[in-house]
mmCIF file of N, CA and C in Angstrom:
data_model
loop_
_atom_site.group_PDB
_atom_site.id
_atom_site.type_symbol
_atom_site.label_atom_id
_atom_site.label_comp_id
_atom_site.label_asym_id
_atom_site.label_seq_id
_atom_site.Cartn_x
_atom_site.Cartn_y
_atom_site.Cartn_z
ATOM 1 N N ARG A 1 -16.477 0.880 -0.543
ATOM 2 C CA ARG A 1 -15.688 1.470 0.534
ATOM 3 C C ARG A 1 -14.421 2.093 -0.038
ATOM 4 N N CYS A 2 -13.910 3.044 0.704
ATOM 5 C CA CYS A 2 -12.657 3.697 0.341
ATOM 6 C C CYS A 2 -11.640 3.359 1.434
ATOM 7 N N ILE A 3 -10.819 2.362 1.151
ATOM 8 C CA ILE A 3 -9.825 1.893 2.120
ATOM 9 C C ILE A 3 -8.443 2.293 1.607
ATOM 10 N N ILE A 4 -7.718 3.033 2.415
ATOM 11 C CA ILE A 4 -6.375 3.488 2.068
ATOM 12 C C ILE A 4 -5.444 3.123 3.212
ATOM 13 N N GLY A 5 -4.445 2.306 2.932
ATOM 14 C CA GLY A 5 -3.497 1.913 3.970
ATOM 15 C C GLY A 5 -4.150 1.148 5.110
ATOM 16 N N GLY A 6 -5.208 0.409 4.795
ATOM 17 C CA GLY A 6 -5.909 -0.366 5.813
ATOM 18 C C GLY A 6 -6.897 0.443 6.623
ATOM 19 N N VAL A 7 -7.000 1.737 6.316
ATOM 20 C CA VAL A 7 -7.886 2.622 7.057
ATOM 21 C C VAL A 7 -9.128 2.904 6.218
ATOM 22 N N ASP A 8 -10.298 2.704 6.809
ATOM 23 C CA ASP A 8 -11.556 2.990 6.130
ATOM 24 C C ASP A 8 -11.776 4.501 6.160
ATOM 25 N N ILE A 9 -11.697 5.133 4.995
ATOM 26 C CA ILE A 9 -11.848 6.581 4.890
ATOM 27 C C ILE A 9 -13.322 6.904 4.662
ATOM 28 N N PRO A 10 -13.927 7.702 5.517
ATOM 29 C CA PRO A 10 -15.333 8.042 5.312
ATOM 30 C C PRO A 10 -15.497 8.907 4.054
ATOM 31 N N TYR A 11 -16.086 8.324 3.039
ATOM 32 C CA TYR A 11 -16.320 9.027 1.789
ATOM 33 C C TYR A 11 -17.472 8.343 1.065
ATOM 34 N N GLU A 12 -18.243 9.121 0.316
ATOM 35 C CA GLU A 12 -19.436 8.566 -0.327
ATOM 36 C C GLU A 12 -19.119 7.673 -1.521
ATOM 37 N N ARG A 13 -17.889 7.714 -2.018
ATOM 38 C CA ARG A 13 -17.490 6.858 -3.133
ATOM 39 C C ARG A 13 -16.367 5.941 -2.683
ATOM 40 N N GLY A 14 -16.310 4.775 -3.302
ATOM 41 C CA GLY A 14 -15.260 3.831 -2.964
ATOM 42 C C GLY A 14 -14.384 3.542 -4.167
ATOM 43 N N LEU A 15 -13.480 2.614 -3.995
ATOM 44 C CA LEU A 15 -12.586 2.191 -5.070
ATOM 45 C C LEU A 15 -12.954 0.772 -5.481
ATOM 46 N N LEU A 16 -12.825 0.508 -6.771
ATOM 47 C CA LEU A 16 -13.153 -0.809 -7.299
ATOM 48 C C LEU A 16 -11.887 -1.613 -7.531
ATOM 49 N N GLY A 17 -11.944 -2.879 -7.198
ATOM 50 C CA GLY A 17 -10.826 -3.775 -7.438
ATOM 51 C C GLY A 17 -11.218 -5.187 -7.075
ATOM 52 N N HIS A 18 -10.380 -6.140 -7.462
ATOM 53 C CA HIS A 18 -10.668 -7.538 -7.151
ATOM 54 C C HIS A 18 -10.591 -7.783 -5.648
ATOM 55 N N SER A 19 -9.582 -7.168 -5.007
ATOM 56 C CA SER A 19 -9.486 -7.253 -3.541
ATOM 57 C C SER A 19 -10.283 -6.081 -2.972
ATOM 58 N N ASP A 20 -9.844 -5.532 -1.841
ATOM 59 C CA ASP A 20 -10.539 -4.365 -1.284
ATOM 60 C C ASP A 20 -10.095 -3.053 -1.942
ATOM 61 N N ALA A 21 -9.238 -3.144 -2.953
ATOM 62 C CA ALA A 21 -8.794 -2.001 -3.772
ATOM 63 C C ALA A 21 -8.020 -0.946 -2.987
ATOM 64 N N ASP A 22 -7.282 -1.349 -1.991
ATOM 65 C CA ASP A 22 -6.462 -0.434 -1.195
ATOM 66 C C ASP A 22 -5.219 -0.066 -2.008
ATOM 67 N N VAL A 23 -5.268 1.086 -2.670
ATOM 68 C CA VAL A 23 -4.194 1.467 -3.580
ATOM 69 C C VAL A 23 -2.858 1.675 -2.870
ATOM 70 N N LEU A 24 -2.890 2.127 -1.641
ATOM 71 C CA LEU A 24 -1.643 2.357 -0.916
ATOM 72 C C LEU A 24 -0.982 1.035 -0.522
ATOM 73 N N ALA A 25 -1.764 0.102 -0.019
ATOM 74 C CA ALA A 25 -1.214 -1.215 0.331
ATOM 75 C C ALA A 25 -0.655 -1.913 -0.908
ATOM 76 N N HIS A 26 -1.356 -1.770 -2.038
ATOM 77 C CA HIS A 26 -0.886 -2.391 -3.281
ATOM 78 C C HIS A 26 0.399 -1.741 -3.770
ATOM 79 N N ALA A 27 0.481 -0.407 -3.688
ATOM 80 C CA ALA A 27 1.694 0.282 -4.115
ATOM 81 C C ALA A 27 2.889 -0.125 -3.260
ATOM 82 N N LEU A 28 2.682 -0.218 -1.949
ATOM 83 C CA LEU A 28 3.769 -0.621 -1.065
ATOM 84 C C LEU A 28 4.155 -2.077 -1.304
ATOM 85 N N ALA A 29 3.168 -2.932 -1.519
ATOM 86 C CA ALA A 29 3.462 -4.347 -1.823
ATOM 87 C C ALA A 29 4.289 -4.450 -3.100
ATOM 88 N N ASP A 30 3.907 -3.707 -4.136
ATOM 89 C CA ASP A 30 4.670 -3.738 -5.387
ATOM 90 C C ASP A 30 6.076 -3.187 -5.208
ATOM 91 N N ALA A 31 6.232 -2.157 -4.373
ATOM 92 C CA ALA A 31 7.563 -1.596 -4.115
ATOM 93 C C ALA A 31 8.447 -2.620 -3.404
ATOM 94 N N ILE A 32 7.891 -3.324 -2.444
ATOM 95 C CA ILE A 32 8.651 -4.354 -1.725
ATOM 96 C C ILE A 32 9.029 -5.480 -2.677
ATOM 97 N N LEU A 33 8.063 -5.933 -3.459
ATOM 98 C CA LEU A 33 8.335 -7.010 -4.412
ATOM 99 C C LEU A 33 9.358 -6.581 -5.457
ATOM 100 N N GLY A 34 9.275 -5.334 -5.906
ATOM 101 C CA GLY A 34 10.256 -4.836 -6.861
ATOM 102 C C GLY A 34 11.651 -4.793 -6.270
ATOM 103 N N ALA A 35 11.748 -4.377 -5.018
ATOM 104 C CA ALA A 35 13.052 -4.270 -4.359
ATOM 105 C C ALA A 35 13.715 -5.631 -4.164
ATOM 106 N N CYS A 36 12.921 -6.683 -4.036
ATOM 107 C CA CYS A 36 13.512 -8.023 -3.855
ATOM 108 C C CYS A 36 13.409 -8.861 -5.134
ATOM 109 N N ARG A 37 13.028 -8.208 -6.232
ATOM 110 C CA ARG A 37 12.894 -8.858 -7.541
ATOM 111 C C ARG A 37 11.909 -10.020 -7.496
ATOM 112 N N GLY A 38 10.814 -9.786 -6.778
ATOM 113 C CA GLY A 38 9.796 -10.825 -6.605
ATOM 114 C C GLY A 38 8.584 -10.674 -7.497
ATOM 115 N N GLY A 39 8.692 -9.867 -8.558
ATOM 116 C CA GLY A 39 7.548 -9.676 -9.449
ATOM 117 C C GLY A 39 6.649 -8.556 -8.952
ATOM 118 N N ASP A 40 5.350 -8.776 -9.045
ATOM 119 C CA ASP A 40 4.405 -7.775 -8.565
ATOM 120 C C ASP A 40 3.268 -8.470 -7.826
ATOM 121 N N ILE A 41 2.393 -7.676 -7.247
ATOM 122 C CA ILE A 41 1.330 -8.224 -6.413
ATOM 123 C C ILE A 41 0.403 -9.154 -7.203
ATOM 124 N N GLY A 42 0.208 -8.855 -8.500
ATOM 125 C CA GLY A 42 -0.640 -9.702 -9.336
ATOM 126 C C GLY A 42 -0.048 -11.074 -9.589
ATOM 127 N N LYS A 43 1.257 -11.181 -9.514
ATOM 128 C CA LYS A 43 1.915 -12.479 -9.686
ATOM 129 C C LYS A 43 1.644 -13.381 -8.479
ATOM 130 N N LEU A 44 1.719 -12.801 -7.283
ATOM 131 C CA LEU A 44 1.481 -13.580 -6.065
ATOM 132 C C LEU A 44 -0.004 -13.809 -5.796
ATOM 133 N N PHE A 45 -0.807 -12.793 -6.101
ATOM 134 C CA PHE A 45 -2.243 -12.849 -5.794
ATOM 135 C C PHE A 45 -3.039 -12.464 -7.038
ATOM 136 N N PRO A 46 -3.121 -13.347 -8.033
ATOM 137 C CA PRO A 46 -3.762 -12.985 -9.301
ATOM 138 C C PRO A 46 -5.250 -12.677 -9.149
ATOM 139 N N ASP A 47 -5.698 -11.683 -9.923
ATOM 140 C CA ASP A 47 -7.108 -11.308 -9.858
ATOM 141 C C ASP A 47 -8.013 -12.329 -10.549
ATOM 142 N N THR A 48 -7.403 -13.345 -11.134
ATOM 143 C CA THR A 48 -8.180 -14.446 -11.714
ATOM 144 C C THR A 48 -8.496 -15.523 -10.682
ATOM 145 N N ASP A 49 -7.897 -15.404 -9.498
ATOM 146 C CA ASP A 49 -8.106 -16.381 -8.441
ATOM 147 C C ASP A 49 -9.212 -15.889 -7.510
ATOM 148 N N PRO A 50 -10.334 -16.619 -7.447
ATOM 149 C CA PRO A 50 -11.436 -16.181 -6.595
ATOM 150 C C PRO A 50 -11.078 -16.129 -5.101
ATOM 151 N N ALA A 51 -9.999 -16.767 -4.705
ATOM 152 C CA ALA A 51 -9.587 -16.751 -3.298
ATOM 153 C C ALA A 51 -9.238 -15.332 -2.834
ATOM 154 N N TYR A 52 -8.874 -14.455 -3.773
ATOM 155 C CA TYR A 52 -8.462 -13.102 -3.401
ATOM 156 C C TYR A 52 -9.559 -12.074 -3.638
ATOM 157 N N GLU A 53 -10.736 -12.505 -4.041
ATOM 158 C CA GLU A 53 -11.836 -11.571 -4.250
ATOM 159 C C GLU A 53 -12.248 -10.961 -2.908
ATOM 160 N N GLY A 54 -12.198 -9.644 -2.839
ATOM 161 C CA GLY A 54 -12.542 -8.935 -1.612
ATOM 162 C C GLY A 54 -11.500 -9.045 -0.516
ATOM 163 N N ALA A 55 -10.314 -9.562 -0.830
ATOM 164 C CA ALA A 55 -9.274 -9.789 0.172
ATOM 165 C C ALA A 55 -8.833 -8.488 0.836
ATOM 166 N N ASP A 56 -8.471 -8.576 2.084
ATOM 167 C CA ASP A 56 -7.926 -7.453 2.841
ATOM 168 C C ASP A 56 -6.490 -7.221 2.354
ATOM 169 N N SER A 57 -6.248 -6.090 1.735
ATOM 170 C CA SER A 57 -4.940 -5.798 1.155
ATOM 171 C C SER A 57 -3.838 -5.701 2.194
ATOM 172 N N MET A 58 -4.178 -5.357 3.424
ATOM 173 C CA MET A 58 -3.158 -5.314 4.464
ATOM 174 C C MET A 58 -2.683 -6.725 4.820
ATOM 175 N N VAL A 59 -3.570 -7.696 4.747
ATOM 176 C CA VAL A 59 -3.180 -9.093 4.955
ATOM 177 C C VAL A 59 -2.266 -9.532 3.806
ATOM 178 N N LEU A 60 -2.619 -9.139 2.578
ATOM 179 C CA LEU A 60 -1.760 -9.456 1.432
ATOM 180 C C LEU A 60 -0.403 -8.775 1.579
ATOM 181 N N LEU A 61 -0.393 -7.535 2.064
ATOM 182 C CA LEU A 61 0.866 -6.822 2.282
ATOM 183 C C LEU A 61 1.729 -7.552 3.307
ATOM 184 N N ALA A 62 1.131 -8.044 4.368
ATOM 185 C CA ALA A 62 1.882 -8.809 5.373
ATOM 186 C C ALA A 62 2.479 -10.068 4.747
ATOM 187 N N ARG A 63 1.727 -10.705 3.858
ATOM 188 C CA ARG A 63 2.251 -11.898 3.175
ATOM 189 C C ARG A 63 3.409 -11.534 2.245
ATOM 190 N N VAL A 64 3.342 -10.367 1.624
ATOM 191 C CA VAL A 64 4.440 -9.891 0.779
ATOM 192 C C VAL A 64 5.681 -9.654 1.635
ATOM 193 N N MET A 65 5.503 -9.055 2.808
ATOM 194 C CA MET A 65 6.634 -8.838 3.713
ATOM 195 C C MET A 65 7.267 -10.165 4.108
ATOM 196 N N ASP A 66 6.434 -11.151 4.424
ATOM 197 C CA ASP A 66 6.945 -12.482 4.767
ATOM 198 C C ASP A 66 7.703 -13.101 3.597
ATOM 199 N N TYR A 67 7.173 -12.939 2.390
ATOM 200 C CA TYR A 67 7.807 -13.471 1.179
ATOM 201 C C TYR A 67 9.188 -12.845 0.992
ATOM 202 N N ALA A 68 9.292 -11.520 1.161
ATOM 203 C CA ALA A 68 10.586 -10.846 1.024
ATOM 204 C C ALA A 68 11.576 -11.379 2.060
ATOM 205 N N ARG A 69 11.090 -11.601 3.266
ATOM 206 C CA ARG A 69 11.975 -12.151 4.311
ATOM 207 C C ARG A 69 12.422 -13.574 3.964
ATOM 208 N N GLU A 70 11.508 -14.358 3.393
ATOM 209 C CA GLU A 70 11.875 -15.716 2.965
ATOM 210 C C GLU A 70 12.969 -15.689 1.896
ATOM 211 N N LEU A 71 12.973 -14.626 1.081
ATOM 212 C CA LEU A 71 14.001 -14.471 0.055
ATOM 213 C C LEU A 71 15.303 -13.914 0.625
ATOM 214 N N GLY A 72 15.300 -13.606 1.932
ATOM 215 C CA GLY A 72 16.513 -13.134 2.589
ATOM 216 C C GLY A 72 16.640 -11.629 2.690
ATOM 217 N N PHE A 73 15.525 -10.918 2.630
ATOM 218 C CA PHE A 73 15.558 -9.460 2.705
ATOM 219 C C PHE A 73 14.912 -8.969 3.987
ATOM 220 N N GLU A 74 15.431 -7.852 4.484
ATOM 221 C CA GLU A 74 14.842 -7.168 5.627
ATOM 222 C C GLU A 74 14.410 -5.780 5.180
ATOM 223 N N PHE A 75 13.304 -5.315 5.714
ATOM 224 C CA PHE A 75 12.765 -3.999 5.413
ATOM 225 C C PHE A 75 13.632 -2.938 6.064
ATOM 226 N N VAL A 76 14.005 -1.905 5.303
ATOM 227 C CA VAL A 76 14.793 -0.799 5.838
ATOM 228 C C VAL A 76 13.942 0.464 5.915
ATOM 229 N N ASP A 77 13.299 0.842 4.809
ATOM 230 C CA ASP A 77 12.579 2.100 4.772
ATOM 231 C C ASP A 77 11.611 2.124 3.593
ATOM 232 N N ALA A 78 10.566 2.920 3.708
ATOM 233 C CA ALA A 78 9.640 3.134 2.595
ATOM 234 C C ALA A 78 9.085 4.540 2.654
ATOM 235 N N ASP A 79 8.765 5.059 1.483
ATOM 236 C CA ASP A 79 8.107 6.347 1.388
ATOM 237 C C ASP A 79 6.939 6.191 0.426
ATOM 238 N N CYS A 80 5.769 6.659 0.831
ATOM 239 C CA CYS A 80 4.546 6.472 0.052
ATOM 240 C C CYS A 80 3.875 7.820 -0.201
ATOM 241 N N THR A 81 3.230 7.931 -1.356
ATOM 242 C CA THR A 81 2.480 9.141 -1.698
ATOM 243 C C THR A 81 1.118 8.748 -2.241
ATOM 244 N N ILE A 82 0.101 9.446 -1.779
ATOM 245 C CA ILE A 82 -1.269 9.268 -2.260
ATOM 246 C C ILE A 82 -1.614 10.523 -3.052
ATOM 247 N N ALA A 83 -2.180 10.340 -4.267
ATOM 248 C CA ALA A 83 -2.570 11.493 -5.086
ATOM 249 C C ALA A 83 -4.052 11.413 -5.414
ATOM 250 N N CYS A 84 -4.760 12.504 -5.110
ATOM 251 C CA CYS A 84 -6.182 12.565 -5.431
ATOM 252 C C CYS A 84 -6.647 14.009 -5.387
ATOM 253 N N GLN A 85 -7.825 14.238 -5.936
ATOM 254 C CA GLN A 85 -8.362 15.586 -6.002
ATOM 255 C C GLN A 85 -9.727 15.660 -5.331
ATOM 256 N N ILE A 86 -10.081 14.645 -4.580
ATOM 257 C CA ILE A 86 -11.387 14.600 -3.939
ATOM 258 C C ILE A 86 -11.501 15.756 -2.955
ATOM 259 N N SER A 87 -12.611 16.423 -2.978
ATOM 260 C CA SER A 87 -12.824 17.572 -2.099
ATOM 261 C C SER A 87 -12.586 17.186 -0.640
ATOM 262 N N GLY A 88 -11.702 17.901 -0.003
ATOM 263 C CA GLY A 88 -11.397 17.639 1.403
ATOM 264 C C GLY A 88 -10.541 16.411 1.638
ATOM 265 N N SER A 89 -10.078 15.775 0.562
ATOM 266 C CA SER A 89 -9.357 14.510 0.727
ATOM 267 C C SER A 89 -8.045 14.673 1.466
ATOM 268 N N LEU A 90 -7.351 15.777 1.243
ATOM 269 C CA LEU A 90 -6.078 15.949 1.927
ATOM 270 C C LEU A 90 -6.277 16.054 3.423
ATOM 271 N N ILE A 91 -7.402 16.613 3.835
ATOM 272 C CA ILE A 91 -7.695 16.655 5.260
ATOM 273 C C ILE A 91 -7.928 15.237 5.764
ATOM 274 N N ARG A 92 -8.715 14.461 5.031
ATOM 275 C CA ARG A 92 -8.975 13.076 5.432
ATOM 276 C C ARG A 92 -7.688 12.257 5.422
ATOM 277 N N PHE A 93 -6.911 12.402 4.334
ATOM 278 C CA PHE A 93 -5.710 11.588 4.203
ATOM 279 C C PHE A 93 -4.595 12.055 5.118
ATOM 280 N N SER A 94 -4.668 13.284 5.592
ATOM 281 C CA SER A 94 -3.644 13.734 6.534
ATOM 282 C C SER A 94 -3.751 12.960 7.845
ATOM 283 N N LEU A 95 -4.909 12.338 8.063
ATOM 284 C CA LEU A 95 -5.062 11.495 9.246
ATOM 285 C C LEU A 95 -4.291 10.195 9.095
ATOM 286 N N LEU A 96 -3.972 9.849 7.848
ATOM 287 C CA LEU A 96 -3.175 8.652 7.605
ATOM 288 C C LEU A 96 -1.714 8.970 7.880
ATOM 289 N N ASN A 97 -1.078 8.127 8.583
ATOM 290 C CA ASN A 97 0.356 8.262 8.758
ATOM 291 C C ASN A 97 0.936 6.858 8.844
ATOM 292 N N TRP A 98 2.217 6.793 8.786
ATOM 293 C CA TRP A 98 2.881 5.490 8.755
ATOM 294 C C TRP A 98 2.500 4.655 9.980
ATOM 295 N N ASP A 99 2.446 5.288 11.131
ATOM 296 C CA ASP A 99 2.096 4.583 12.361
ATOM 297 C C ASP A 99 0.703 3.967 12.257
ATOM 298 N N THR A 100 -0.260 4.737 11.745
ATOM 299 C CA THR A 100 -1.626 4.234 11.583
ATOM 300 C C THR A 100 -1.645 3.033 10.661
ATOM 301 N N ILE A 101 -0.902 3.121 9.563
ATOM 302 C CA ILE A 101 -0.921 2.059 8.556
ATOM 303 C C ILE A 101 -0.266 0.792 9.076
ATOM 304 N N ILE A 102 0.915 0.912 9.652
ATOM 305 C CA ILE A 102 1.605 -0.312 10.041
ATOM 306 C C ILE A 102 1.032 -0.953 11.298
ATOM 307 N N THR A 103 0.152 -0.250 11.980
ATOM 308 C CA THR A 103 -0.474 -0.848 13.159
ATOM 309 C C THR A 103 -1.969 -1.075 12.955
ATOM 310 N N SER A 104 -2.451 -0.890 11.712
ATOM 311 C CA SER A 104 -3.893 -0.910 11.482
ATOM 312 C C SER A 104 -4.530 -2.270 11.721
ATOM 313 N N LYS A 105 -4.126 -3.288 10.991
ATOM 314 C CA LYS A 105 -4.812 -4.580 11.078
ATOM 315 C C LYS A 105 -3.858 -5.744 11.291
ATOM 316 N N VAL A 106 -2.676 -5.622 10.756
ATOM 317 C CA VAL A 106 -1.717 -6.722 10.824
ATOM 318 C C VAL A 106 -0.371 -6.177 11.283
ATOM 319 N N ASP A 107 0.426 -7.035 11.865
ATOM 320 C CA ASP A 107 1.761 -6.641 12.273
ATOM 321 C C ASP A 107 2.701 -6.868 11.098
ATOM 322 N N LEU A 108 3.170 -5.776 10.522
ATOM 323 C CA LEU A 108 4.077 -5.883 9.384
ATOM 324 C C LEU A 108 5.523 -6.071 9.832
ATOM 325 N N GLY A 109 5.769 -5.976 11.132
ATOM 326 C CA GLY A 109 7.125 -6.146 11.630
ATOM 327 C C GLY A 109 8.043 -5.009 11.217
ATOM 328 N N VAL A 110 7.502 -3.807 11.136
ATOM 329 C CA VAL A 110 8.256 -2.643 10.687
ATOM 330 C C VAL A 110 8.175 -1.571 11.768
ATOM 331 N N ASP A 111 9.307 -0.935 12.054
ATOM 332 C CA ASP A 111 9.323 0.132 13.044
ATOM 333 C C ASP A 111 8.662 1.394 12.500
ATOM 334 N N VAL A 112 8.032 2.145 13.372
ATOM 335 C CA VAL A 112 7.308 3.356 13.005
ATOM 336 C C VAL A 112 8.216 4.366 12.303
ATOM 337 N N GLU A 113 9.449 4.497 12.752
ATOM 338 C CA GLU A 113 10.334 5.511 12.172
ATOM 339 C C GLU A 113 10.886 5.129 10.799
ATOM 340 N N ASN A 114 10.525 3.959 10.278
ATOM 341 C CA ASN A 114 11.096 3.488 9.021
ATOM 342 C C ASN A 114 10.177 3.648 7.817
ATOM 343 N N GLY A 115 9.360 4.683 7.836
ATOM 344 C CA GLY A 115 8.515 4.912 6.671
ATOM 345 C C GLY A 115 7.736 6.196 6.794
ATOM 346 N N GLY A 116 7.145 6.584 5.683
ATOM 347 C CA GLY A 116 6.356 7.798 5.692
ATOM 348 C C GLY A 116 5.272 7.755 4.636
ATOM 349 N N VAL A 117 4.241 8.566 4.850
ATOM 350 C CA VAL A 117 3.132 8.683 3.914
ATOM 351 C C VAL A 117 2.833 10.165 3.740
ATOM 352 N N ALA A 118 2.660 10.584 2.494
ATOM 353 C CA ALA A 118 2.273 11.957 2.188
ATOM 354 C C ALA A 118 1.078 11.927 1.249
ATOM 355 N N ALA A 119 0.322 13.007 1.233
ATOM 356 C CA ALA A 119 -0.813 13.129 0.317
ATOM 357 C C ALA A 119 -0.646 14.396 -0.504
ATOM 358 N N THR A 120 -1.063 14.325 -1.764
ATOM 359 C CA THR A 120 -0.949 15.468 -2.656
ATOM 360 C C THR A 120 -2.099 15.466 -3.655
ATOM 361 N N THR A 121 -2.277 16.576 -4.332
ATOM 362 C CA THR A 121 -3.225 16.631 -5.447
ATOM 363 C C THR A 121 -2.414 16.617 -6.734
ATOM 364 N N THR A 122 -3.097 16.543 -7.844
ATOM 365 C CA THR A 122 -2.412 16.654 -9.137
ATOM 366 C C THR A 122 -2.803 17.965 -9.816
ATOM 367 N N GLU A 123 -3.256 18.933 -9.013
ATOM 368 C CA GLU A 123 -3.661 20.249 -9.527
ATOM 369 C C GLU A 123 -4.683 20.109 -10.652
ATOM 370 N N LYS A 124 -5.611 19.157 -10.444
ATOM 371 C CA LYS A 124 -6.727 18.892 -11.358
ATOM 372 C C LYS A 124 -6.293 18.302 -12.702
ATOM 373 N N LEU A 125 -5.072 17.768 -12.763
ATOM 374 C CA LEU A 125 -4.579 17.125 -13.984
ATOM 375 C C LEU A 125 -4.768 15.616 -13.899
ATOM 376 N N GLY A 126 -4.993 14.985 -15.043
ATOM 377 C CA GLY A 126 -5.095 13.530 -15.110
ATOM 378 C C GLY A 126 -6.355 13.006 -14.457
ATOM 379 N N TRP A 127 -6.462 11.667 -14.424
ATOM 380 C CA TRP A 127 -7.673 11.045 -13.875
ATOM 381 C C TRP A 127 -7.793 11.268 -12.375
ATOM 382 N N GLU A 128 -6.654 11.345 -11.661
ATOM 383 C CA GLU A 128 -6.742 11.663 -10.235
ATOM 384 C C GLU A 128 -7.285 13.076 -10.046
ATOM 385 N N GLY A 129 -6.788 14.008 -10.860
ATOM 386 C CA GLY A 129 -7.201 15.397 -10.768
ATOM 387 C C GLY A 129 -8.649 15.632 -11.153
ATOM 388 N N GLN A 130 -9.197 14.717 -11.939
ATOM 389 C CA GLN A 130 -10.597 14.820 -12.333
ATOM 390 C C GLN A 130 -11.516 14.102 -11.348
ATOM 391 N N GLY A 131 -10.937 13.566 -10.270
ATOM 392 C CA GLY A 131 -11.735 12.885 -9.252
ATOM 393 C C GLY A 131 -12.208 11.506 -9.673
ATOM 394 N N GLU A 132 -11.548 10.921 -10.682
ATOM 395 C CA GLU A 132 -11.958 9.604 -11.190
ATOM 396 C C GLU A 132 -11.265 8.443 -10.488
ATOM 397 N N GLY A 133 -10.346 8.738 -9.615
ATOM 398 C CA GLY A 133 -9.637 7.670 -8.913
ATOM 399 C C GLY A 133 -8.584 8.246 -7.983
ATOM 400 N N ILE A 134 -7.902 7.354 -7.315
ATOM 401 C CA ILE A 134 -6.837 7.730 -6.389
ATOM 402 C C ILE A 134 -5.582 6.978 -6.805
ATOM 403 N N GLY A 135 -4.478 7.682 -6.874
ATOM 404 C CA GLY A 135 -3.207 7.058 -7.209
ATOM 405 C C GLY A 135 -2.345 6.922 -5.962
ATOM 406 N N ALA A 136 -1.473 5.951 -5.975
ATOM 407 C CA ALA A 136 -0.527 5.783 -4.866
ATOM 408 C C ALA A 136 0.783 5.249 -5.420
ATOM 409 N N TRP A 137 1.870 5.778 -4.883
ATOM 410 C CA TRP A 137 3.201 5.348 -5.274
ATOM 411 C C TRP A 137 4.000 5.076 -4.016
ATOM 412 N N ALA A 138 4.917 4.161 -4.142
ATOM 413 C CA ALA A 138 5.777 3.842 -3.001
ATOM 414 C C ALA A 138 7.155 3.444 -3.499
ATOM 415 N N VAL A 139 8.147 3.803 -2.742
ATOM 416 C CA VAL A 139 9.502 3.302 -2.946
ATOM 417 C C VAL A 139 9.915 2.626 -1.652
ATOM 418 N N CYS A 140 10.696 1.581 -1.796
ATOM 419 C CA CYS A 140 11.047 0.778 -0.623
ATOM 420 C C CYS A 140 12.517 0.393 -0.704
ATOM 421 N N LEU A 141 13.173 0.456 0.417
ATOM 422 C CA LEU A 141 14.559 0.012 0.512
ATOM 423 C C LEU A 141 14.590 -1.257 1.361
ATOM 424 N N LEU A 142 15.126 -2.314 0.791
ATOM 425 C CA LEU A 142 15.323 -3.571 1.510
ATOM 426 C C LEU A 142 16.815 -3.824 1.596
ATOM 427 N N GLN A 143 17.196 -4.626 2.556
ATOM 428 C CA GLN A 143 18.604 -5.010 2.690
ATOM 429 C C GLN A 143 18.680 -6.524 2.690
ATOM 430 N N LYS A 144 19.578 -7.047 1.875
ATOM 431 C CA LYS A 144 19.779 -8.485 1.823
ATOM 432 C C LYS A 144 20.495 -8.900 3.106
ATOM 433 N N THR A 145 19.925 -9.883 3.795
ATOM 434 C CA THR A 145 20.537 -10.330 5.035
ATOM 435 C C THR A 145 21.735 -11.216 4.735
ATOM 436 N N VAL A 146 22.729 -11.108 5.577
ATOM 437 C CA VAL A 146 23.952 -11.885 5.397
ATOM 438 C C VAL A 146 23.800 -13.190 6.152
ATOM 439 N N LYS A 147 23.992 -14.294 5.457
ATOM 440 C CA LYS A 147 23.921 -15.602 6.117
ATOM 441 C C LYS A 147 25.267 -15.935 6.714
ATOM 442 N N GLU A 148 25.209 -16.380 7.963
ATOM 443 C CA GLU A 148 26.466 -16.697 8.659
ATOM 444 C C GLU A 148 26.785 -18.162 8.548
#
């Protein structure tokens, strides 16, 4: 299957990974963890642990959000980019938007206006440009909550 941001994208090829291989959810999880200095997604959910085999990445993303909150951080904003060269992919991925992602399967506790998703090609450069995979990047702004 080809799952991006919790959305099942109709395509004849899928992505391989220990979980459901949702590159966008993983990129956003890593951005959140990086912003709160919590390591990376592999630290919390190692691919050596059979409990995470085939796991829904949006559920893992929700757990990452909870972890950041436990560390005293609140989500402020995120920006995500998907890069691929699959024929017609930008049309398919243009259906993805922040609202679709944050309301797809789990409640991330994030307002619709606090994030964005864009799709791009790599002009046939690199492994994404050769149609060998899909890349995703995310940046995230968190704010440390003030304890009273």
